[in-house]
Coordinates of N, CA and C in Angstrom, one line a residue:
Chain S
X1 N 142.8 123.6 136.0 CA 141.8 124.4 136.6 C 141.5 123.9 138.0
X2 N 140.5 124.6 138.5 CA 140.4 124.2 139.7 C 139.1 123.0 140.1
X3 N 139.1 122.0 141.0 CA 138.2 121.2 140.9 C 138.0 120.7 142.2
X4 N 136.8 119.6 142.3 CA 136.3 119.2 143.6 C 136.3 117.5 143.1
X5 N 136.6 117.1 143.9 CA 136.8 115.6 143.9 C 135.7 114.6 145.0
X6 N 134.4 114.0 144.9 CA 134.1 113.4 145.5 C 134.1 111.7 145.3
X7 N 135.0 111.0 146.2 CA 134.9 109.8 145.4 C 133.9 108.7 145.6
X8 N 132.8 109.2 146.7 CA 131.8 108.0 146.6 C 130.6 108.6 146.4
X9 N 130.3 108.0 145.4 CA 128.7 108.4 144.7 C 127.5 107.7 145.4
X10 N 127.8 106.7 146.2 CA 126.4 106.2 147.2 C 126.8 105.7 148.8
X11 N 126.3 106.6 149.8 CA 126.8 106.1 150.7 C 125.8 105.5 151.5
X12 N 125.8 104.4 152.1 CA 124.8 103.3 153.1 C 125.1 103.5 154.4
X13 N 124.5 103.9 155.8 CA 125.0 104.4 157.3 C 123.7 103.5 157.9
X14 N 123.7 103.2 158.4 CA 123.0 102.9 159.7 C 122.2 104.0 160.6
X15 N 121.2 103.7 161.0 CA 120.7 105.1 162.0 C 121.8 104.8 163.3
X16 N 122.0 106.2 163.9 CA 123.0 106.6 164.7 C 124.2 106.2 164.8
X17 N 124.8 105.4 163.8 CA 126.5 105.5 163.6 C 126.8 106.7 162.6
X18 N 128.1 106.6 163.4 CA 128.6 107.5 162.4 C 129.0 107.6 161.1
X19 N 129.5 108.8 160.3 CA 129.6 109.3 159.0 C 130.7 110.2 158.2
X20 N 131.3 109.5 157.3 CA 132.2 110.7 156.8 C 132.4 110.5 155.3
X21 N 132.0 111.8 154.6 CA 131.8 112.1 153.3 C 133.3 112.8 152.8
X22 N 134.0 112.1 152.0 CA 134.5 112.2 151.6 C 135.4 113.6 150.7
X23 N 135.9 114.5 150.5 CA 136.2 115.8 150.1 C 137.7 116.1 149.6
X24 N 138.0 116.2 148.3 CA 139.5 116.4 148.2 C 139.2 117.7 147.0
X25 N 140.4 118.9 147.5 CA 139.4 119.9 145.9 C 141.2 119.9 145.5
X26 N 141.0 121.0 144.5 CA 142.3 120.8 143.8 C 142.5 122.7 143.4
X27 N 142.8 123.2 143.9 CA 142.8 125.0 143.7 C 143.8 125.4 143.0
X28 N 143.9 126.1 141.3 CA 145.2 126.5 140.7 C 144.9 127.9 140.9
X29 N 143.8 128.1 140.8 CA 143.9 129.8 140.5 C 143.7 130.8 141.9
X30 N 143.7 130.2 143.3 CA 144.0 130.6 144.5 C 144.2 129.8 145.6
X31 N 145.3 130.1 145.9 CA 146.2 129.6 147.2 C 145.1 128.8 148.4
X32 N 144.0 129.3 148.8 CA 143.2 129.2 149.9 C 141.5 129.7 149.4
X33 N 141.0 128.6 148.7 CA 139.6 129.3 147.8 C 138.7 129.0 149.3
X34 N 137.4 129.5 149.3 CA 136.5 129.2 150.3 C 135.6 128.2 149.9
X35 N 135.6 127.3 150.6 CA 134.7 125.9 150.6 C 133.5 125.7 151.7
X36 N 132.8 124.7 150.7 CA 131.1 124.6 151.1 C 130.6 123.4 150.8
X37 N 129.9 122.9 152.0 CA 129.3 121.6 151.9 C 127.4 122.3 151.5
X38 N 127.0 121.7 150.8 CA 125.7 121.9 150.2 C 124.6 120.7 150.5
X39 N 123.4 120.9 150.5 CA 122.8 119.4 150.5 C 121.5 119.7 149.8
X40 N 121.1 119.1 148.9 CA 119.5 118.3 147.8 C 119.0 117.5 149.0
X41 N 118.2 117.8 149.6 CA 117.2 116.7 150.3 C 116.0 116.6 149.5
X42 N 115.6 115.0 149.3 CA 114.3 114.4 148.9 C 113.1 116.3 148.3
X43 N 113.0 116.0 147.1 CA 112.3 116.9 146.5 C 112.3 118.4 146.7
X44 N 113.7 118.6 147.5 CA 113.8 120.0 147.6 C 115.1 120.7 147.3
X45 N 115.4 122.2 146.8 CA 116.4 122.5 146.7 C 117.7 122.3 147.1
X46 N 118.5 122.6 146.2 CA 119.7 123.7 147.2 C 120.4 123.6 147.8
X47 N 120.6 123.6 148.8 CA 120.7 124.4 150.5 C 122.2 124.1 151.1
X48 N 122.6 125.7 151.6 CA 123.9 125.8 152.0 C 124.0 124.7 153.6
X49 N 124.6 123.8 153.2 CA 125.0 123.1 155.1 C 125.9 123.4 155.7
X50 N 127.4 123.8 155.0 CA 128.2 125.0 155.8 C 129.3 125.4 155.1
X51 N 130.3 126.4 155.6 CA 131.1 127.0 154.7 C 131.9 126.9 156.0
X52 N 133.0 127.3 155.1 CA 134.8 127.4 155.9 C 135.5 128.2 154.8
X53 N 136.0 129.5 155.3 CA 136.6 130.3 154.4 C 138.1 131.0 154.9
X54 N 138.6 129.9 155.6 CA 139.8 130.2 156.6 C 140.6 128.6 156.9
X55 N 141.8 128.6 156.2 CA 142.5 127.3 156.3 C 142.7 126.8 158.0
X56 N 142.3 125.6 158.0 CA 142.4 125.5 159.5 C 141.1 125.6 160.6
X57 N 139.7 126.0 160.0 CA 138.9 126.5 160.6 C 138.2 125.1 160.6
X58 N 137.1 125.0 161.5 CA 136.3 124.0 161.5 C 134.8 124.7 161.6
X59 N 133.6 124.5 160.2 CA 132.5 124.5 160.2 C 131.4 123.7 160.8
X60 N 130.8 124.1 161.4 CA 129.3 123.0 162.0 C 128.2 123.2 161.6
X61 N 126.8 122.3 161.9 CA 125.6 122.9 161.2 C 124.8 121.4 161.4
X62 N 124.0 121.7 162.0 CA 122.9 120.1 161.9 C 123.7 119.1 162.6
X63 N 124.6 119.2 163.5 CA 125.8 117.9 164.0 C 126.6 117.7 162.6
X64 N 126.6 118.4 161.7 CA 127.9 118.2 160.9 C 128.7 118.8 160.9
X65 N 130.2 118.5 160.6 CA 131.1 118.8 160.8 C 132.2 118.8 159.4
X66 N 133.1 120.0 159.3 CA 134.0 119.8 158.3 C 135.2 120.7 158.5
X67 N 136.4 120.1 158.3 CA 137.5 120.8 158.6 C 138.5 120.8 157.5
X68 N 138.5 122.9 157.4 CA 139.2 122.9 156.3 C 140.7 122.5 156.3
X69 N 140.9 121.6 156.1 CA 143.0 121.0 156.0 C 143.2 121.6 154.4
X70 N 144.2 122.5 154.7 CA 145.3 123.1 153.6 C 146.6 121.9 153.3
X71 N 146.9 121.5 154.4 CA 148.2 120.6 153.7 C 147.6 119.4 152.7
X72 N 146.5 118.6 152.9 CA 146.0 117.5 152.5 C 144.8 118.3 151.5
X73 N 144.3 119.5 151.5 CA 143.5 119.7 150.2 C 142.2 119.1 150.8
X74 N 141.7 118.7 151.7 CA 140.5 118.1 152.2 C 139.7 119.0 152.9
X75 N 138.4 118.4 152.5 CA 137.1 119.2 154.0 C 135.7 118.1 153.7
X76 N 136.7 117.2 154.1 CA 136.0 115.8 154.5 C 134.5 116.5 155.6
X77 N 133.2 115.7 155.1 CA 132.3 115.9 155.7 C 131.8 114.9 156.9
X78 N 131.3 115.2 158.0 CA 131.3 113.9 159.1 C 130.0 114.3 160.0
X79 N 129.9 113.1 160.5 CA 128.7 113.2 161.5 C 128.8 112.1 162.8
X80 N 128.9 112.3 164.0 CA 129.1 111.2 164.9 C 127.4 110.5 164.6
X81 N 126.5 111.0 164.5 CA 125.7 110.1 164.8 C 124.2 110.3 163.8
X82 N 123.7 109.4 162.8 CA 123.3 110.0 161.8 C 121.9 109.3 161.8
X83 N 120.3 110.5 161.3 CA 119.9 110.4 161.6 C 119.2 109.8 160.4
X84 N 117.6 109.0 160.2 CA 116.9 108.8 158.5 C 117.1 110.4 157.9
X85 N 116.4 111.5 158.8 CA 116.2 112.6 157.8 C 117.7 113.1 157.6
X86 N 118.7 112.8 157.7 CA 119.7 113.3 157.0 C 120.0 112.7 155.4
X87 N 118.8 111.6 155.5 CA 119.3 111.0 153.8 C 119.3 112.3 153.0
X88 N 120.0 112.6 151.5 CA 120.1 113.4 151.2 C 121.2 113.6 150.3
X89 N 121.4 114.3 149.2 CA 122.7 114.4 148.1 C 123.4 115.6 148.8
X90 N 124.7 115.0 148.9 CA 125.6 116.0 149.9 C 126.5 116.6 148.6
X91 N 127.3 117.6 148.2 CA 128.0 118.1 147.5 C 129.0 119.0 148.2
X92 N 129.9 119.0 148.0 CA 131.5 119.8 148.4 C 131.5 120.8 147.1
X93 N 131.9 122.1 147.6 CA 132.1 122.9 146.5 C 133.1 123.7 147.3
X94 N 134.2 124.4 145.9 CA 134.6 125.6 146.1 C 134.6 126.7 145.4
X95 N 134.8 127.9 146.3 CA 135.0 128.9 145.1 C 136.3 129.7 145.5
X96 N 136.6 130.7 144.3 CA 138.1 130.8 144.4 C 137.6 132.6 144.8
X97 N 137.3 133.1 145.9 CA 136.9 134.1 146.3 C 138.3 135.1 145.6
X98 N 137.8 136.2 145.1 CA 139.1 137.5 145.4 C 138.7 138.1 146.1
X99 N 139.5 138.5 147.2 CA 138.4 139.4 148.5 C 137.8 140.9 147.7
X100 N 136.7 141.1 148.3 CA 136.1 141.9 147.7 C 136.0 141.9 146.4
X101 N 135.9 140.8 146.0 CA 135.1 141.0 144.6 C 133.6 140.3 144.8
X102 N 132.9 139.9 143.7 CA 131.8 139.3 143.7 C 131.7 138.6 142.7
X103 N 130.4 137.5 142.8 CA 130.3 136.9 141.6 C 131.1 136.0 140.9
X104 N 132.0 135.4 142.4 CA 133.0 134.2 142.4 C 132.3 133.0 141.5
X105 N 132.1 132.4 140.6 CA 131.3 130.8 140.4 C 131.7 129.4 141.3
X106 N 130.9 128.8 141.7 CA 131.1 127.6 142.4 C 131.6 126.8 141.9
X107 N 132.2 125.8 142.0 CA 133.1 124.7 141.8 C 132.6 123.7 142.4
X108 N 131.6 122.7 142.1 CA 131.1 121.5 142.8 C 131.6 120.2 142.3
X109 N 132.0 119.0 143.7 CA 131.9 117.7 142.8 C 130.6 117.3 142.2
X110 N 130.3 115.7 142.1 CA 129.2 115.2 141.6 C 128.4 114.7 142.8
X111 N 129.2 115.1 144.2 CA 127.9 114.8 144.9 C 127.9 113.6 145.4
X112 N 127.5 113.2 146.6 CA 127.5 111.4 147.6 C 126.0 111.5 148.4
X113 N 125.1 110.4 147.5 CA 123.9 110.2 148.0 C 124.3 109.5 149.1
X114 N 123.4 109.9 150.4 CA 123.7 109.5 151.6 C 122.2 108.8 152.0
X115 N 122.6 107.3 152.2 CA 121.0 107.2 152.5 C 121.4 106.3 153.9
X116 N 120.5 107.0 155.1 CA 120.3 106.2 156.7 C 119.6 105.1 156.7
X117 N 119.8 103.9 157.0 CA 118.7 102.9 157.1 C 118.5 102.9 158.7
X118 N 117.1 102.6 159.1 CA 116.5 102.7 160.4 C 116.9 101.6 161.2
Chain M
X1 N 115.5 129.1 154.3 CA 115.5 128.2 153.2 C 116.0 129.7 152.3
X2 N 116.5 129.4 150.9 CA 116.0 130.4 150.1 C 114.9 130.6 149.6
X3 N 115.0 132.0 148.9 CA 113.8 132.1 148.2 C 113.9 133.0 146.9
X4 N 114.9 132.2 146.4 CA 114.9 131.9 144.8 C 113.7 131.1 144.2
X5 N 113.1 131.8 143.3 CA 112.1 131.2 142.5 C 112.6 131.2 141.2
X6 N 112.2 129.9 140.9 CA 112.4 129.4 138.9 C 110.9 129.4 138.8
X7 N 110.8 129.2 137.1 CA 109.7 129.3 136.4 C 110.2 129.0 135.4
X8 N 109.6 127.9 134.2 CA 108.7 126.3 135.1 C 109.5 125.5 135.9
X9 N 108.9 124.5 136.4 CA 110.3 123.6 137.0 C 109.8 122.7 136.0
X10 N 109.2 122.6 134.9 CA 109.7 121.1 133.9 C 109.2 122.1 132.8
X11 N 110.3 121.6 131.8 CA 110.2 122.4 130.1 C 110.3 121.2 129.4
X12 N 109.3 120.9 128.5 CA 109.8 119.8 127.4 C 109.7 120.8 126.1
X13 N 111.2 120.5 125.0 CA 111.1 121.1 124.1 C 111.4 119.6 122.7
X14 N 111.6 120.4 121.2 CA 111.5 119.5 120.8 C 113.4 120.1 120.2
X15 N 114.2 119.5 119.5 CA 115.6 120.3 119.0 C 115.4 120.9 117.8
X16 N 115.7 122.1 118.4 CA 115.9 123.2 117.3 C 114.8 124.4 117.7
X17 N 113.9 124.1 118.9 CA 113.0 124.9 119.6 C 113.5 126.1 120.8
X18 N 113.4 127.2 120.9 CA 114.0 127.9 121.8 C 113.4 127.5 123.3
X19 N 113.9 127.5 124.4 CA 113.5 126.9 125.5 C 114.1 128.4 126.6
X20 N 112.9 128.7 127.5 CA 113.3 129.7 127.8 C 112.9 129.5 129.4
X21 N 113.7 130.4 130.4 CA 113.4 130.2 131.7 C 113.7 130.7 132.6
X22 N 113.1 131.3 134.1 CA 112.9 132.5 134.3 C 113.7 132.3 135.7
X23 N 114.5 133.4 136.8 CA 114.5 133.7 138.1 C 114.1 134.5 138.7
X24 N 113.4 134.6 140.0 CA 113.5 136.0 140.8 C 114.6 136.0 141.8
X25 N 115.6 136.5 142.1 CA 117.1 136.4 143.1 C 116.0 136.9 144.2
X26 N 116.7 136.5 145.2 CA 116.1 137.0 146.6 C 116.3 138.3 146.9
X27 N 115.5 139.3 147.4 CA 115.1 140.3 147.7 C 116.4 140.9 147.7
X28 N 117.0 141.5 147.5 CA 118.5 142.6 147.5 C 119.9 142.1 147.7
X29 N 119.6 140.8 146.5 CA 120.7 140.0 145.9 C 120.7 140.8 144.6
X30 N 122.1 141.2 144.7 CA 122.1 142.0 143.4 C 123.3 140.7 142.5
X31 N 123.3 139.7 142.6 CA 124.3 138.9 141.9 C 124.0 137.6 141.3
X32 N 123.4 137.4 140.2 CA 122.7 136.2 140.0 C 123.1 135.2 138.8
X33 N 123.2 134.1 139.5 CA 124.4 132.8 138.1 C 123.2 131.8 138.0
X34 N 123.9 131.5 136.8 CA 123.4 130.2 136.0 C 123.5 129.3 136.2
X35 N 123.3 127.7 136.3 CA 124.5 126.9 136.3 C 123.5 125.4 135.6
X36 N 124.2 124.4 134.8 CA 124.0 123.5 134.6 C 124.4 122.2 135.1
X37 N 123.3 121.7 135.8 CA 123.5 120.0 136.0 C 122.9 118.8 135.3
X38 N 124.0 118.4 134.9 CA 124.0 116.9 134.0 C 123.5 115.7 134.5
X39 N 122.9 114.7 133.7 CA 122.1 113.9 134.4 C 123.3 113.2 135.0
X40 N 124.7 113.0 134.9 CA 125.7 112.6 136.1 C 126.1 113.4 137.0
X41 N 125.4 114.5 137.0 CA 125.3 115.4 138.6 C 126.8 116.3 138.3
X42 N 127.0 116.9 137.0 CA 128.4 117.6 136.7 C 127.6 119.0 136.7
X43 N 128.1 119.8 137.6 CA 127.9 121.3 137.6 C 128.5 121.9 136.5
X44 N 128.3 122.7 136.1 CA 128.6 123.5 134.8 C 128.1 125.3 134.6
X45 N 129.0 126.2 135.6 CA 128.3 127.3 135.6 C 128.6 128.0 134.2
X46 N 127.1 128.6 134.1 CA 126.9 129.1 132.5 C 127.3 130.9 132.5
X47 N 126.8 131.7 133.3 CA 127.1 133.1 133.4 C 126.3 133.9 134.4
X48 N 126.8 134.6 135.0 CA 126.8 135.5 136.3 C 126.2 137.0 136.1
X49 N 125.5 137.5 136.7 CA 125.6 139.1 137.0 C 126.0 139.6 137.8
X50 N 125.5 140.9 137.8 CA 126.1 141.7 138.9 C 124.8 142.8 138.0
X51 N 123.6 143.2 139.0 CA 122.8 143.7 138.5 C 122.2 143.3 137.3
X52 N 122.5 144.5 135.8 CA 122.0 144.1 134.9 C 123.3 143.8 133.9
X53 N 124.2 143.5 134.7 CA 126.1 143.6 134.0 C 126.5 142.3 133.6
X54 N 126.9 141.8 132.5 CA 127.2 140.2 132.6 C 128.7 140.7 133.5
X55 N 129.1 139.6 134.4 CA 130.3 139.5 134.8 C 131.2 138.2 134.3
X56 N 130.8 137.4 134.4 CA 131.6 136.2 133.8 C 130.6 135.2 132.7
X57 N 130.9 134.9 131.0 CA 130.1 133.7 130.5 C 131.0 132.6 130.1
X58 N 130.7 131.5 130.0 CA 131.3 130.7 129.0 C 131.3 130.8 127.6
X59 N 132.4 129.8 126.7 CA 131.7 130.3 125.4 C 130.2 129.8 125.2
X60 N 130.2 128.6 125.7 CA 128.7 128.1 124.9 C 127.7 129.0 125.3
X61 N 128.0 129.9 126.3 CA 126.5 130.5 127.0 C 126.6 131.6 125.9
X62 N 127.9 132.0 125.1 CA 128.1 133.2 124.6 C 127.0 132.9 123.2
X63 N 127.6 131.8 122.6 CA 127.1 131.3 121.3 C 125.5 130.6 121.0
X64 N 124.9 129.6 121.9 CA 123.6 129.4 121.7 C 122.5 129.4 123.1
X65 N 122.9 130.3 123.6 CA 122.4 130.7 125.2 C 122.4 132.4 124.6
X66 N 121.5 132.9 125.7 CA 121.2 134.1 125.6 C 120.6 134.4 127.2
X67 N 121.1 135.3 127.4 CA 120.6 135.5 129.3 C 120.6 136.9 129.3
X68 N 119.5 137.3 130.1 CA 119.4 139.1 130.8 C 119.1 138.9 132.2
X69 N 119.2 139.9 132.9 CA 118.5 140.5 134.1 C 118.4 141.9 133.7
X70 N 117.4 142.4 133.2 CA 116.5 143.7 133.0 C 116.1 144.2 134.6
X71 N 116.5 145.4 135.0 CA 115.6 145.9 135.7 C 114.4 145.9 136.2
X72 N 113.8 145.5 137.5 CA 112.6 145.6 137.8 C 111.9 144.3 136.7
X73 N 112.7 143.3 136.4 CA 111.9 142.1 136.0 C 112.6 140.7 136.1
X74 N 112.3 139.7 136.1 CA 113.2 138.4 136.6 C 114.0 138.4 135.1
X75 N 115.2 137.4 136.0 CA 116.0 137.4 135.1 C 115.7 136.3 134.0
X76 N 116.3 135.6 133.4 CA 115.9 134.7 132.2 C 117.3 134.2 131.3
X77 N 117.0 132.7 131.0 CA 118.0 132.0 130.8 C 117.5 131.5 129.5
X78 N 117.8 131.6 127.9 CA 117.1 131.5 126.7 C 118.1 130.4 126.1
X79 N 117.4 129.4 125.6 CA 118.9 128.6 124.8 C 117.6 129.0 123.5
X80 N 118.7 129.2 122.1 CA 118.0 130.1 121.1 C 117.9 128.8 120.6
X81 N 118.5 127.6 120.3 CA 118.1 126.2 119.3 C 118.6 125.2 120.2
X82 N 117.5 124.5 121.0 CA 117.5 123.5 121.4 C 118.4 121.9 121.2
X83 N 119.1 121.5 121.7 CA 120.0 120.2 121.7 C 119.5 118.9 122.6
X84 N 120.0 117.7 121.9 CA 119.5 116.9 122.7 C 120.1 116.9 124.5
X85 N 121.7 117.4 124.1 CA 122.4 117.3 125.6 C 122.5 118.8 125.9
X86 N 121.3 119.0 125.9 CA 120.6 120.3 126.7 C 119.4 119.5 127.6
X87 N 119.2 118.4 127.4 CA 118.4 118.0 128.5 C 118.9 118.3 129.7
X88 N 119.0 119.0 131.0 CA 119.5 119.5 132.3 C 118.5 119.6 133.3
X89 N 119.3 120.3 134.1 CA 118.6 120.5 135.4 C 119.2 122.3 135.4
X90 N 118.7 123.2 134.8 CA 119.6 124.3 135.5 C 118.8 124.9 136.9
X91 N 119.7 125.4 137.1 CA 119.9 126.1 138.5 C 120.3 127.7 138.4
X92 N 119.6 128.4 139.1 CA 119.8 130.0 139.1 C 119.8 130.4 140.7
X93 N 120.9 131.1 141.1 CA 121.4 131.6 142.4 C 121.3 132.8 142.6
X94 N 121.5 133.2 143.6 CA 121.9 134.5 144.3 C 122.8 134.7 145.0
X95 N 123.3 136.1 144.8 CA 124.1 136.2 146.3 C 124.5 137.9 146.4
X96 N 124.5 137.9 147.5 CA 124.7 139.9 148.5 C 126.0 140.2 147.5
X97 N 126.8 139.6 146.9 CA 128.3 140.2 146.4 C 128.8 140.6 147.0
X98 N 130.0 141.5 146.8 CA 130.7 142.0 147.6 C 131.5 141.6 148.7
X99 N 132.1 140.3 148.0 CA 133.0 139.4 149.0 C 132.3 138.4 149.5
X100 N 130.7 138.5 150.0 CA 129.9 137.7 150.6 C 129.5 136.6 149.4
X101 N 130.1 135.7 149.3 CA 130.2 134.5 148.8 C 129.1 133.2 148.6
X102 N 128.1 133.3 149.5 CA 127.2 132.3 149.8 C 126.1 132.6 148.8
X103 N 125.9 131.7 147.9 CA 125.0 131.5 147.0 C 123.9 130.7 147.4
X104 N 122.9 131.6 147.3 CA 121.3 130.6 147.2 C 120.5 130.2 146.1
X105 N 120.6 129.4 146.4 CA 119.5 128.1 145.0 C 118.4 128.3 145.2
X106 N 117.3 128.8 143.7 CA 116.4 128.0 143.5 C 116.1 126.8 143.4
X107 N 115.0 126.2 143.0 CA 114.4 124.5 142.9 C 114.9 124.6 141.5
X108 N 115.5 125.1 140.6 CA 115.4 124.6 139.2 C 114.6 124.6 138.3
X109 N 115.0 124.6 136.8 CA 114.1 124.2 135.7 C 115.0 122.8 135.0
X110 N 114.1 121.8 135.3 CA 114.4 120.6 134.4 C 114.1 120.5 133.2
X111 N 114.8 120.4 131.9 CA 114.8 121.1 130.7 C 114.6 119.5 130.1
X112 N 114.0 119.0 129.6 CA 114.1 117.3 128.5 C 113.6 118.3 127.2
X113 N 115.1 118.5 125.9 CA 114.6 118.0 125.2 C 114.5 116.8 124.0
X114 N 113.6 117.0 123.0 CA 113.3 115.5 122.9 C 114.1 115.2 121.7

C-alpha cells in the first residue's frame, strides 16, 4: 500500500541555521499522488504548511521549502534559516488524488518534532 | 487557520462504555473524515463523507464505530464498546471535494479510556 516514511522523530536546530526534514513516500496505487507538509504547533491544531501536486514543482510557505522529486520518491522539507517559533511537529503526508474525485484519505508519516534553540 | 470545531477535546470513558464525538466541517465543506492518532503519532483514517453519503470505511469503523453526518447537524464519531487501545487522539477534517484535495483539521477529541 501506499506510505509516508519519516525517519527522524526529534530534530535539534539552532536559531537561524538551517533545516531539512526529512521525506521519503512510497505510492502503489498512483503513479504521482499529491503531497503535503502539515505542522501541530505547541497547543494547536492541524495546519496545512504546503502542498505540491505536480512532480517536479517546488512548494513554499513561511521560508519553507519542499521539492516534489519523482525519481527519488522524496519531498524533503527545508528551511535556510530557522526561527524559535518554528518549533513545532512537522508531518509529510500524501494522498493518492483521482482527478476529480473527492474524498481522497491522507497518508501521513509519524511526524519530526522540530525544536529551535535560541 | 481552520475552522473545524470538535466537541469535547477530552473524553474519559471507562471499557465497554460508548464514547461519542462531535464535528462542525467548515462552512460549505461538503466532505468530512475521520482519522485516528496513536499515542506513537500513527494516523489511521477511519471513514469519510461526501455530504450525508459514507464514501470510504475501514473494517473496524464498520464493526465497533458508528459515524453519521445528518443534515443540518454536526457530524459525530460513536465507538459503540469502548477498548483500552481506543485511547487516541481523533481528528475530524474537511474539505471543498471535487478534486480540491486540501483537508482542514479540527483541534481533536483526546479519547483515554480507562
Amino acid at each position: 500500500g501506499d506510505s509516508v516514511t519519516q525517519t527522524e522523530g526529534q530534530v535539534t536546530v539552532s536559531e537561524s541555521k538551517s533545516l531539512i526534514i526529512n521525506c521519503t513516500y512510497s505510492a502503489t496505487s498512483i503513479a504521482y499522488p499529491n503531497l503535503f507538509w502539515y505542522v501541530r504547533y505547541p497547543g494547536e491544531g492541524l495546519q496545512l504548511l504546503l502542498k505540491v501536486i505536480t512532480a517536479g514543482q517546488k512548494g513554499s510557505s513561511r521560508g519553507f521549502e519542499a521539492t516534489y522529486n519523482k525519481e527519488t520518491t522524496s519531498f524533503h522539507l527545508q528551511k535556510a534559516s530557522v526561527q524559535e517559533s518554528d518549533s513545532a511537529v512537522y508531518y509529510c503526508a500524501l494522498s493518492p488524488l483521482n482527478y476529480g474525485g473527492s474524498g481522497n484519505k491522507l497518508i501521513f508519516g509519524t511526524g519530526t518534532l522540530l525544536s529551535v534553540k535560541p | 487557520n481552520s475552522k473545524v470545531i470538535q466537541t469535547p477535546r477530552y473524553l474519559v470513558k471507562g471499557q465497554g462504555q460508548k464514547a461519542k464525538m462531535r464535528c462542525i466541517p467548515e462552512k460549505g465543506h461538503p466532505v468530512v473524515f475521520w482519522y485516528q492518532q496513536n499515542k506513537n503519532n500513527e494516523f489511521k483514517f477511519l471513514i469519510n463523507f461526501q455530504n450525508q453519503e459514507v464514501l470510504q470505511q475501514i473494517d473496524m469503523t464498520e464493526k465497533r464505530f458508528s459515524a453519521e453526518c445528518p443534515s443540518n447537524s454536526p457530524c459525530s464519531l460513536e465507538i459503540q464498546s469502548s477498548e483500552a487501545g481506543d485511547s487516541a487522539l481523533y481528528l475530524c477534517a474537511s474539505s471543498l471535494g471535487r478534486g480540491q484535495d486540501t483537508q482542514y483539521f479540527g483541534p481533536g477529541t483526546r479519547l483515554l479510556v480507562l
